[in-house]
């Protein structure tokens, strides 16, 4: 569960100070599918970095599953990320010359999961992320964008985190493959009860979530249930694109 | 991260760019290889010189005429020209130095030696029956000079294998034949065993005759050119050296030991002097090769720094999925150590091969010792740590957010 109160983030660059987040408060419960939406430069990624324990807020409190993570050291934050958080990035960030399997098992190396169990967990994650088995031993740079993003989703899932953060996950994909990725999130949320925080600047993408937090200039301007929820429209022919 | 995982991650990272990894490793291979080869030449020289010195006898002391100017330094000026040692000096040493196992005075000079139609210029040594014991000479066929030969001024000779080959042809049997030295005929009664070594002063190119005969027919006086003494064991060497010095000082009526007209050289001193010279030689060769190792190390650092920059996003990702600073720095350090360690391994084999080539085709003795191999491994691992440390630290310090954003 995410509980943040009055989170601010100020970047100092020499003399100039930039207030990127100016007091953000909200709660996300387990199993929610939330979109954080706002125009480019509004502070979405900055917020995600704080929520994802990649960064600490300048002020305010942030409780993740009941633990205050706003004042942790770098190594403590690394542990939080390892155990509770999965990331999906706009640019996938796969090890391009490694196989799909190696990419997905990578987080398990840092949590020292035994080798046999790693394979098993990776297969489960790849199945949940919807990547067909024939691709599991391909090199990741031999995959299409949509497939790469599903490998990235599997990698985010493999440690069984409490929350998955996806920063513009469809940003580098065409609309059809974007749909596939959104459908994957949908299923993960519905069938596996994963908490998903989807960050996007597109209202259309945000509308796939159950709740939309709309931010602008570092402030929440709207936070409400999504009444017009979209369901990803899939045609099976897209699977191979 | 567990060790096997770390190793397989490291291996994967290094094999991503095989050409670059190979070229970087080449620097270490050449560095370590040349250290091994160079040091093997130095150590080979050392061991061959030492074994040559050992081959002239064990626990040996040599008394030569002429003053001694420094420890272990033999003055060639004194040899042959100064005539201060006599047969009586040798007899006195035999009688009074009780720790000596055997004493062999000798008189030696180069002569033109002729046999039927052939001739050679060689070292003729007039000596006594104990010579083989003192100087580690073995008789291959026939017999060595006996006490009886010395007593009766026999004109008999024992020749070295090289001399035999020169005068009578390779592997012939010269026993019973006659050779002529300085217009005097000598009958050959024995041939010594080959000891190896070649060129001027080889122990295989010699003619031995009875001391008394040499004094009478060749030299015409009773001086000796040197007296060799074999000690019972290494421990009694310095005691014997002292005894001999005392006896000879007294016999020559010299009060001040610094004005002695003879010198007593201890074989251990010769070995020590020779070793210190070849030791410096080895260090020098090793140091020259070490420079290329240093250059190899800088190559490693260069590659690792490039890798860190190229893999900034990967580092960011690893941090995002839970890698700590230590995990990242360990990984990069492991990469540079594996690189230098493999380079070291190949370098050792390469150096070994090179040393073998040198000894086979240039007939220079080379010795690849365990110490130099261990040292090479140690040094290459150390280079991995030293030159990998800075890039690894730089990688570990990257901010994950900035690293993920890096283009
Ligand atoms: N390290 C930084 N230093 C200074 N300003 C930054 C830094 N990171 C982000 N910003 C600024 O913060 C603002 C919000 O950025 P970001 O959170 O990436 O927005 P979004 O993801 O919504 O597009 C931008 O104006 C950006 O320039
Ligand atoms: Mg952003």
XYZ file of C-alpha atoms and ligand atoms in Angstrom:
676
model
C 0.000 0.000 0.000
C 1.248 3.474 -0.904
C 0.539 6.352 1.439
C 2.164 9.665 0.630
C 1.613 12.944 2.356
C 2.749 16.380 1.202
C 5.562 15.114 -0.925
C 7.743 17.814 -2.421
C 10.791 17.584 -4.608
C 13.097 20.474 -5.313
C 16.054 20.173 -7.674
C 18.997 22.412 -6.959
C 21.212 23.275 -9.882
C 23.823 25.645 -8.557
C 21.905 28.878 -7.768
C 18.606 27.906 -9.341
C 16.076 25.800 -7.514
C 13.294 24.033 -9.382
C 10.235 22.981 -7.423
C 9.059 19.958 -9.380
C 6.635 18.454 -6.871
C 4.824 20.918 -4.644
C 2.915 18.816 -2.133
C 1.448 15.555 -3.315
C -0.775 13.405 -1.103
C -2.682 10.248 -1.959
C -3.141 6.622 -1.050
C -3.053 3.625 -3.357
C -4.426 0.376 -1.977
C -3.258 -3.112 -2.846
C -4.689 -4.424 -6.075
C -5.550 -1.020 -7.511
C -4.886 -0.098 -11.117
C -4.043 3.616 -11.086
C -2.935 5.934 -13.852
C -0.921 9.034 -13.101
C -1.611 11.388 -15.938
C -0.304 14.826 -16.751
C 1.399 16.806 -19.464
C 5.062 16.383 -20.190
C 7.216 18.075 -17.575
C 4.515 18.025 -14.920
C 6.609 15.861 -12.592
C 5.165 12.382 -13.229
C 8.490 10.644 -13.596
C 9.898 12.500 -10.619
C 6.945 11.281 -8.573
C 7.363 7.728 -9.838
C 11.041 7.749 -8.872
C 10.093 8.671 -5.334
C 7.261 6.135 -5.174
C 9.564 3.528 -6.673
C 12.238 4.155 -4.023
C 14.741 5.319 -6.630
C 14.858 8.741 -5.050
C 13.929 10.446 -1.803
C 11.494 13.360 -1.506
C 12.753 16.760 -0.368
C 9.987 16.847 2.245
C 6.872 14.942 3.149
C 6.327 11.348 4.193
C 5.984 8.231 2.122
C 4.868 4.946 3.645
C 5.197 1.835 1.530
C 3.402 -1.140 3.056
C 3.486 0.653 6.388
C 7.184 1.476 6.312
C 8.519 5.014 6.057
C 10.836 4.984 3.086
C 11.315 8.739 2.690
C 14.515 8.874 4.715
C 16.269 5.658 3.821
C 19.881 5.342 2.699
C 20.794 4.338 -0.870
C 21.376 0.716 0.088
C 18.157 0.491 2.093
C 16.282 1.917 -0.886
C 17.920 -0.739 -3.083
C 16.515 -3.400 -0.765
C 13.050 -1.873 -0.943
C 13.215 -1.874 -4.753
C 14.463 -5.422 -4.814
C 11.692 -6.788 -2.603
C 8.632 -4.680 -3.290
C 8.878 -2.894 -6.600
C 8.913 -3.712 -10.286
C 9.628 -1.163 -13.011
C 8.607 -1.011 -16.630
C 10.243 1.757 -18.629
C 9.352 3.523 -21.830
C 12.567 2.330 -23.471
C 12.372 -1.236 -22.109
C 15.981 -1.189 -20.809
C 16.699 -4.815 -21.591
C 20.220 -6.218 -21.812
C 20.138 -6.333 -25.588
C 22.681 -9.085 -26.119
C 21.289 -11.356 -23.449
C 18.529 -13.895 -23.880
C 14.995 -13.280 -22.714
C 15.568 -15.753 -19.897
C 18.648 -13.975 -18.655
C 16.880 -10.637 -18.708
C 13.965 -11.934 -16.713
C 16.090 -13.774 -14.148
C 18.360 -10.749 -13.588
C 16.490 -9.383 -10.528
C 16.619 -12.853 -8.950
C 20.418 -12.774 -9.002
C 20.360 -9.836 -6.638
C 17.843 -11.493 -4.321
C 19.995 -14.658 -4.384
C 17.246 -17.015 -5.457
C 18.661 -20.503 -6.200
C 19.236 -21.309 -9.859
C 16.502 -23.944 -10.356
C 13.899 -21.720 -8.757
C 14.963 -18.789 -10.923
C 14.032 -20.598 -14.126
C 10.683 -21.568 -12.690
C 9.843 -18.049 -11.511
C 10.975 -16.590 -14.828
C 8.737 -18.979 -16.769
C 5.768 -18.063 -14.606
C 6.473 -14.365 -15.096
C 6.865 -14.747 -18.855
C 3.613 -16.659 -19.021
C 1.825 -13.963 -17.002
C 3.357 -11.260 -19.215
C 2.007 -13.127 -22.228
C 5.207 -13.831 -24.151
C 4.889 -17.018 -26.146
C 7.250 -19.799 -25.110
C 9.001 -19.972 -28.480
C 10.702 -16.639 -27.738
C 12.053 -17.405 -24.294
C 15.520 -18.299 -25.459
C 15.810 -15.607 -28.114
C 18.211 -12.754 -27.694
C 16.222 -9.741 -26.599
C 17.401 -7.625 -29.529
C 15.751 -10.113 -31.883
C 12.306 -9.241 -30.529
C 9.721 -6.706 -31.649
C 8.973 -3.676 -29.487
C 5.834 -5.232 -28.043
C 7.640 -8.433 -27.201
C 10.475 -6.503 -25.593
C 8.043 -4.649 -23.410
C 6.475 -7.922 -22.317
C 9.937 -9.216 -21.387
C 10.370 -6.033 -19.366
C 6.997 -6.660 -17.701
C 8.015 -10.234 -16.906
C 11.231 -8.918 -15.404
C 9.219 -6.494 -13.263
C 6.966 -9.356 -12.142
C 9.549 -11.992 -11.405
C 10.325 -10.904 -7.846
C 6.615 -10.892 -7.038
C 6.637 -7.202 -6.076
C 3.740 -5.502 -4.310
C 3.630 -2.714 -6.904
C 4.515 -2.390 -10.573
C 5.386 1.059 -11.868
C 5.192 1.615 -15.599
C 6.551 4.925 -16.909
C 5.074 5.604 -20.349
C 5.181 1.893 -21.197
C 3.494 2.433 -24.559
C 5.484 5.550 -25.445
C 7.823 3.748 -27.829
C 5.206 1.448 -29.317
C 2.733 1.865 -32.115
C -0.896 1.940 -31.046
C -1.556 -1.715 -31.835
C 1.363 -3.072 -29.792
C 0.569 -0.479 -27.151
C -2.830 -2.122 -26.831
C -1.186 -5.493 -26.254
C 0.913 -4.094 -23.424
C -2.096 -2.382 -21.878
C -4.018 -5.650 -22.146
C -1.171 -7.372 -20.299
C -1.433 -4.908 -17.427
C -5.179 -5.320 -17.405
C -4.841 -9.092 -17.018
C -2.135 -8.842 -14.385
C -4.396 -6.608 -12.375
C -7.541 -8.669 -12.859
C -6.182 -12.209 -12.630
C -3.104 -11.818 -10.418
C -4.198 -8.857 -8.270
C -0.975 -6.908 -8.917
C -1.042 -3.234 -7.948
C -0.262 -1.243 -11.064
C 0.716 2.391 -11.326
C 0.661 3.469 -14.950
C 2.292 6.777 -15.831
C 1.288 8.451 -19.050
C 0.709 11.799 -20.664
C -2.077 10.388 -22.867
C -5.629 10.452 -21.591
C -6.445 7.555 -23.914
C -3.829 5.327 -22.214
C -4.774 6.529 -18.740
C -8.362 5.557 -19.391
C -7.387 1.865 -19.271
C -6.897 2.188 -15.504
C -9.552 2.113 -12.800
C -8.495 5.401 -11.261
C -6.771 8.460 -12.694
C -4.598 10.862 -10.719
C -4.180 13.955 -12.831
C -1.181 16.117 -12.021
C -0.060 19.397 -13.418
C 2.931 21.579 -12.407
C 3.713 19.332 -9.483
C 0.228 19.367 -7.977
C -2.707 16.961 -8.137
C -5.522 18.670 -9.931
C -7.858 15.705 -10.010
C -7.982 12.228 -8.435
C -11.022 10.092 -9.230
C -12.354 6.780 -10.393
C -12.240 6.295 -14.127
C -15.836 6.158 -15.190
C -15.039 5.502 -18.836
C -12.740 2.532 -18.433
C -11.386 1.202 -21.703
C -10.667 -2.406 -22.323
C -7.742 -3.069 -24.618
C -9.062 -4.229 -27.951
C -7.039 -7.154 -29.151
C -6.936 -9.002 -32.351
C -4.884 -12.134 -32.160
C -2.987 -11.263 -35.319
C -1.262 -8.503 -33.368
C 0.463 -10.996 -31.152
C 3.210 -11.557 -33.620
C 3.929 -7.921 -34.464
C 24.963 -11.809 -5.700
C 26.348 -15.293 -5.248
C 29.804 -16.122 -6.546
C 28.815 -18.529 -9.372
C 26.249 -15.976 -10.568
C 28.830 -13.228 -10.378
C 31.232 -15.292 -12.460
C 28.654 -16.125 -15.107
C 27.499 -12.474 -15.271
C 31.121 -11.430 -15.632
C 31.713 -13.971 -18.340
C 28.629 -12.823 -20.261
C 29.658 -9.186 -20.032
C 33.161 -9.927 -21.249
C 31.967 -11.992 -24.193
C 29.586 -9.287 -25.436
C 32.465 -7.528 -27.152
C 34.921 -10.296 -27.822
C 37.276 -8.325 -30.030
C 37.701 -5.547 -27.534
C 38.042 -7.957 -24.640
C 40.636 -9.922 -26.597
C 42.658 -6.853 -27.521
C 42.629 -5.539 -23.988
C 43.637 -8.928 -22.699
C 46.460 -9.005 -25.236
C 48.123 -6.164 -23.347
C 48.220 -8.283 -20.208
C 49.174 -11.408 -22.156
C 52.176 -9.631 -23.651
C 53.096 -8.043 -20.331
C 52.919 -11.232 -18.295
C 54.383 -13.301 -21.130
C 57.422 -11.078 -21.445
C 57.918 -10.976 -17.685
C 57.886 -14.788 -17.592
C 60.195 -15.113 -20.598
C 62.619 -12.411 -19.461
C 62.816 -13.669 -15.916
C 63.289 -17.207 -17.225
C 66.343 -16.034 -19.156
C 67.732 -14.347 -16.050
C 67.030 -17.302 -13.812
C 68.343 -19.693 -16.449
C 71.594 -17.759 -16.549
C 71.699 -17.869 -12.769
C 71.144 -21.601 -12.507
C 73.502 -22.456 -15.328
C 76.268 -20.345 -13.827
C 75.628 -21.859 -10.420
C 75.685 -25.392 -11.767
C 78.887 -24.644 -13.663
C 80.475 -23.426 -10.481
C 79.176 -26.473 -8.607
C 80.525 -28.767 -11.313
C 84.116 -27.843 -10.556
C 83.737 -29.490 -7.167
C 81.702 -29.350 -4.007
C 82.767 -27.592 -0.839
C 85.788 -26.398 -2.723
C 88.439 -23.889 -1.685
C 91.084 -22.723 -4.104
C 94.372 -21.155 -3.083
C 95.944 -19.042 -5.785
C 99.090 -16.953 -5.835
C 98.748 -13.180 -5.804
C 96.974 -10.803 -3.465
C 93.294 -10.802 -2.872
C 91.741 -7.383 -3.303
C 88.195 -7.954 -2.245
C 85.939 -10.740 -1.078
C 85.380 -13.266 -3.805
C 87.222 -11.298 -6.424
C 89.824 -13.317 -8.198
C 92.723 -11.295 -9.509
C 93.730 -12.640 -12.865
C 96.865 -10.543 -12.798
C 98.213 -12.700 -9.989
C 97.582 -15.978 -11.694
C 100.443 -17.394 -13.678
C 102.662 -14.383 -13.144
C 103.080 -14.468 -9.393
C 104.915 -17.541 -8.270
C 104.413 -17.686 -4.565
C 102.898 -21.096 -4.000
C 105.142 -24.086 -3.872
C 104.893 -27.812 -3.605
C 105.875 -27.426 0.044
C 102.942 -25.141 0.715
C 100.677 -27.853 -0.618
C 102.385 -30.501 1.505
C 102.010 -28.318 4.578
C 98.290 -27.902 3.908
C 97.897 -31.656 3.439
C 99.664 -32.267 6.719
C 98.198 -29.542 8.904
C 94.645 -28.879 7.727
C 92.861 -31.795 9.292
C 89.347 -30.743 8.205
C 90.298 -31.045 4.558
C 88.985 -34.151 2.828
C 91.442 -33.957 -0.030
C 94.039 -31.541 -1.313
C 95.194 -31.264 -4.906
C 97.930 -28.880 -5.966
C 98.159 -28.236 -9.641
C 100.280 -26.501 -12.185
C 98.515 -25.537 -15.344
C 99.399 -23.796 -18.563
C 98.297 -23.908 -22.147
C 100.473 -25.888 -24.510
C 100.367 -27.018 -28.071
C 99.638 -30.725 -27.846
C 100.331 -32.968 -30.815
C 99.447 -36.527 -31.697
C 100.025 -38.396 -34.950
C 99.527 -35.606 -37.456
C 96.994 -33.661 -35.381
C 97.445 -30.966 -32.829
C 95.449 -28.758 -30.510
C 96.098 -25.950 -28.111
C 94.844 -26.925 -24.696
C 95.190 -26.604 -20.966
C 97.736 -28.988 -19.514
C 97.262 -29.631 -15.792
C 99.927 -31.240 -13.726
C 98.327 -32.666 -10.616
C 98.083 -35.541 -8.167
C 95.864 -38.570 -7.589
C 93.402 -36.730 -5.356
C 92.439 -34.288 -8.104
C 89.329 -36.200 -9.250
C 87.950 -36.208 -5.677
C 88.540 -32.517 -5.214
C 87.371 -31.283 -8.590
C 84.565 -33.722 -9.331
C 86.302 -35.262 -12.295
C 85.307 -38.780 -13.259
C 87.261 -41.174 -15.398
C 85.372 -42.612 -18.322
C 87.888 -45.206 -19.447
C 91.346 -46.181 -18.238
C 92.616 -44.761 -14.951
C 93.549 -41.397 -13.528
C 97.077 -40.464 -12.477
C 98.171 -42.493 -9.435
C 100.400 -41.600 -6.518
C 102.918 -44.013 -8.009
C 102.881 -42.026 -11.297
C 103.611 -38.848 -9.346
C 106.354 -40.449 -7.305
C 108.107 -41.939 -10.307
C 107.727 -38.929 -12.603
C 105.836 -41.100 -15.110
C 105.220 -39.583 -18.483
C 101.569 -40.538 -18.619
C 98.518 -38.387 -19.450
C 94.779 -38.467 -18.913
C 92.876 -36.458 -21.507
C 89.454 -34.838 -21.583
C 86.816 -36.015 -24.091
C 87.061 -32.842 -26.162
C 90.813 -33.157 -26.413
C 90.377 -36.783 -27.421
C 87.906 -35.797 -30.145
C 90.277 -33.093 -31.390
C 93.320 -35.315 -31.499
C 92.036 -38.784 -32.277
C 88.559 -38.279 -33.665
C 85.172 -38.531 -32.012
C 84.627 -41.460 -29.646
C 87.884 -43.158 -30.562
C 89.879 -45.119 -27.996
C 93.175 -43.258 -27.435
C 94.408 -45.352 -24.505
C 97.957 -46.491 -25.125
C 98.549 -43.827 -27.759
C 101.182 -41.174 -27.378
C 100.849 -37.401 -27.318
C 103.598 -34.856 -27.383
C 103.640 -31.800 -25.143
C 106.533 -29.373 -25.280
C 108.679 -31.980 -27.048
C 108.021 -34.580 -24.380
C 106.072 -37.757 -25.132
C 103.272 -38.846 -22.823
C 101.391 -42.112 -22.930
C 97.619 -41.841 -22.559
C 96.277 -43.931 -19.682
C 92.763 -42.567 -19.316
C 89.950 -40.370 -20.612
C 87.695 -38.293 -18.329
C 83.952 -38.213 -18.486
C 82.306 -35.308 -20.292
C 81.027 -32.609 -17.929
C 79.452 -30.313 -20.451
C 80.312 -26.687 -20.943
C 82.126 -25.435 -23.957
C 84.703 -22.918 -25.093
C 87.735 -21.590 -23.338
C 88.370 -23.165 -19.943
C 86.087 -26.114 -20.521
C 86.731 -28.961 -18.127
C 86.410 -31.368 -21.031
C 89.262 -29.859 -22.997
C 92.192 -30.655 -20.726
C 95.208 -32.888 -20.429
C 96.185 -34.145 -16.984
C 99.726 -35.241 -16.249
C 101.485 -36.067 -12.946
C 102.446 -32.912 -11.041
C 106.077 -33.927 -10.619
C 106.401 -34.681 -14.313
C 104.930 -31.310 -15.233
C 107.289 -29.535 -12.869
C 110.316 -31.372 -14.204
C 109.671 -31.515 -17.960
C 107.249 -28.669 -18.636
C 107.657 -25.874 -16.078
C 111.177 -26.505 -14.900
C 110.497 -25.366 -11.327
C 108.552 -26.459 -8.239
C 105.944 -23.714 -8.057
C 102.268 -24.589 -8.323
C 99.604 -22.444 -9.963
C 96.864 -23.327 -7.506
C 95.953 -25.642 -4.673
C 92.388 -26.997 -4.513
C 91.040 -28.215 -1.209
C 87.814 -30.158 -0.710
C 86.209 -29.650 2.695
C 84.318 -32.432 4.485
C 81.158 -30.350 4.443
C 79.949 -26.812 3.884
C 80.137 -25.991 7.587
C 83.886 -26.497 7.846
C 84.650 -24.251 4.861
C 85.372 -21.071 6.772
C 87.395 -22.885 9.432
C 89.558 -24.446 6.719
C 89.886 -21.129 4.953
C 91.192 -19.618 8.211
C 93.581 -22.518 8.848
C 95.051 -22.334 5.363
C 95.465 -18.592 5.598
C 97.265 -18.926 8.938
C 99.566 -21.695 7.705
C 100.527 -19.897 4.517
C 101.029 -16.517 6.228
C 103.383 -18.197 8.640
C 105.201 -20.126 5.931
C 105.599 -16.995 3.801
C 106.646 -14.937 6.828
C 103.890 -12.369 6.427
C 102.633 -10.586 9.567
C 99.949 -8.374 8.051
C 97.178 -10.521 6.560
C 96.202 -7.693 4.172
C 99.604 -8.064 2.490
C 99.166 -11.774 1.791
C 100.809 -12.964 -1.427
C 98.132 -15.553 -2.022
C 94.385 -15.710 -1.831
C 92.013 -18.365 -0.625
C 88.790 -18.400 -2.593
C 85.777 -20.085 -1.166
C 83.426 -21.680 -3.683
C 80.443 -20.258 -1.793
C 81.847 -16.760 -2.356
C 82.102 -17.372 -6.074
C 78.535 -18.633 -6.170
C 77.326 -15.652 -4.148
C 79.095 -13.160 -6.387
C 77.855 -14.805 -9.554
C 74.328 -15.033 -8.148
C 74.263 -11.393 -7.198
C 75.291 -10.432 -10.706
C 72.730 -12.654 -12.385
C 70.168 -11.516 -9.805
C 70.598 -7.913 -10.929
C 70.393 -9.094 -14.512
C 67.107 -10.878 -13.769
C 65.633 -7.839 -12.034
C 66.641 -5.629 -14.929
C 65.031 -7.914 -17.505
C 61.937 -8.276 -15.335
C 61.666 -4.518 -14.924
C 61.805 -3.925 -18.664
C 59.044 -6.475 -19.156
C 57.177 -4.942 -16.223
C 56.780 -1.716 -18.169
C 54.762 -3.505 -20.819
C 52.667 -4.989 -18.027
C 51.981 -1.492 -16.745
C 50.915 -0.399 -20.222
C 48.629 -3.449 -20.330
C 47.121 -2.390 -17.018
C 46.381 1.085 -18.325
C 44.707 -0.592 -21.312
C 42.451 -2.446 -18.878
C 41.518 0.747 -17.103
C 40.796 2.440 -20.405
C 38.515 -0.354 -21.531
C 36.728 -0.513 -18.182
C 36.085 3.239 -18.192
C 34.686 3.002 -21.717
C 32.535 0.079 -20.645
C 31.165 1.951 -17.669
C 30.132 4.834 -19.913
C 28.631 2.535 -22.529
C 26.743 0.548 -19.969
C 25.406 3.490 -17.997
C 21.795 2.516 -18.717
C 22.476 -1.068 -17.784
C 23.952 0.097 -14.490
C 20.859 2.246 -13.935
C 18.631 -0.724 -14.648
C 20.571 -3.012 -12.330
C 20.216 -0.446 -9.592
C 16.504 -0.077 -10.295
C 15.971 -3.810 -9.839
C 17.755 -3.786 -6.514
C 21.529 -3.830 -7.046
C 23.437 -2.027 -4.315
C 26.567 0.047 -4.819
C 28.630 -2.888 -3.704
C 26.953 -5.237 -6.210
C 27.832 -2.892 -9.063
C 31.400 -2.228 -7.986
C 31.967 -5.944 -7.366
C 30.712 -6.759 -10.829
C 33.003 -4.296 -12.584
C 35.939 -5.256 -10.426
C 35.256 -8.914 -11.181
C 35.282 -8.119 -14.879
C 38.662 -6.443 -14.771
C 40.107 -9.152 -12.521
C 38.800 -11.918 -14.765
C 40.264 -10.073 -17.724
C 43.693 -9.765 -16.144
C 43.568 -13.218 -14.641
C 42.781 -14.866 -17.959
C 45.333 -12.600 -19.591
C 47.813 -13.686 -16.934
C 47.035 -17.351 -17.540
C 47.492 -17.070 -21.284
C 50.526 -14.863 -20.689
C 52.155 -17.501 -18.496
C 51.623 -20.165 -21.160
C 52.829 -17.778 -23.817
C 55.914 -16.828 -21.771
C 56.594 -20.479 -21.090
C 56.406 -21.246 -24.785
C 58.657 -18.305 -25.553
C 61.190 -19.439 -22.951
C 61.114 -22.861 -24.554
C 61.696 -21.311 -27.992
C 64.645 -19.324 -26.652
C 66.277 -22.339 -25.061
C 65.628 -24.544 -28.072
C 66.647 -22.209 -30.859
C 69.059 -19.801 -29.197
C 70.616 -22.380 -26.828
C 70.224 -20.075 -23.859
C 69.300 -21.860 -20.666
C 65.923 -20.665 -19.408
C 64.213 -21.581 -16.160
C 60.509 -20.935 -15.556
C 60.186 -21.182 -11.797
C 57.004 -21.681 -9.784
C 57.792 -18.454 -7.991
C 57.802 -16.435 -11.178
C 54.543 -18.060 -12.307
C 52.873 -17.373 -8.963
C 54.252 -13.862 -9.008
C 52.913 -13.300 -12.512
C 49.440 -14.423 -11.417
C 49.606 -12.284 -8.324
C 50.715 -9.274 -10.312
C 48.043 -9.735 -12.977
C 45.297 -10.077 -10.368
C 46.678 -7.018 -8.583
C 46.629 -5.086 -11.851
C 42.996 -6.092 -12.287
C 42.177 -4.750 -8.836
C 44.248 -1.582 -9.097
C 43.203 -0.556 -12.585
C 39.654 -1.846 -12.199
C 39.035 -0.088 -8.917
C 38.502 3.414 -10.237
C 36.114 2.421 -13.071
C 34.210 0.152 -10.678
C 33.804 2.920 -8.158
C 32.656 5.261 -10.857
C 30.028 2.753 -11.958
C 28.832 2.188 -8.396
C 28.457 5.898 -7.737
C 26.153 6.524 -10.711
C 22.777 7.884 -9.768
C 20.194 5.335 -10.946
C 17.766 7.933 -12.280
C 20.372 9.777 -14.289
C 21.860 6.479 -15.434
C 18.493 5.269 -16.718
C 17.996 8.528 -18.596
C 21.480 8.422 -20.159
C 21.463 8.411 -23.926
N 17.759 16.183 -12.067
C 16.976 17.255 -12.366
N 17.449 18.483 -12.152
C 16.683 19.562 -12.440
N 15.457 19.495 -12.956
C 14.937 18.298 -13.194
C 15.668 17.099 -12.917
N 14.889 16.025 -13.245
C 13.732 16.551 -13.708
N 13.776 17.886 -13.699
C 12.686 18.783 -14.097
O 11.539 18.385 -13.428
C 10.429 18.588 -14.231
C 9.592 17.309 -14.248
O 10.240 16.298 -14.900
P 9.648 14.858 -15.050
O 9.282 14.372 -13.706
O 10.564 14.045 -15.851
O 8.319 15.161 -15.881
P 7.391 14.176 -16.664
O 7.816 12.782 -16.431
O 6.054 14.474 -16.130
O 7.500 14.569 -18.090
C 10.926 18.953 -15.626
O 10.752 20.342 -15.806
C 12.380 18.640 -15.568
O 13.129 19.559 -16.316
Mg 8.508 11.326 -17.690
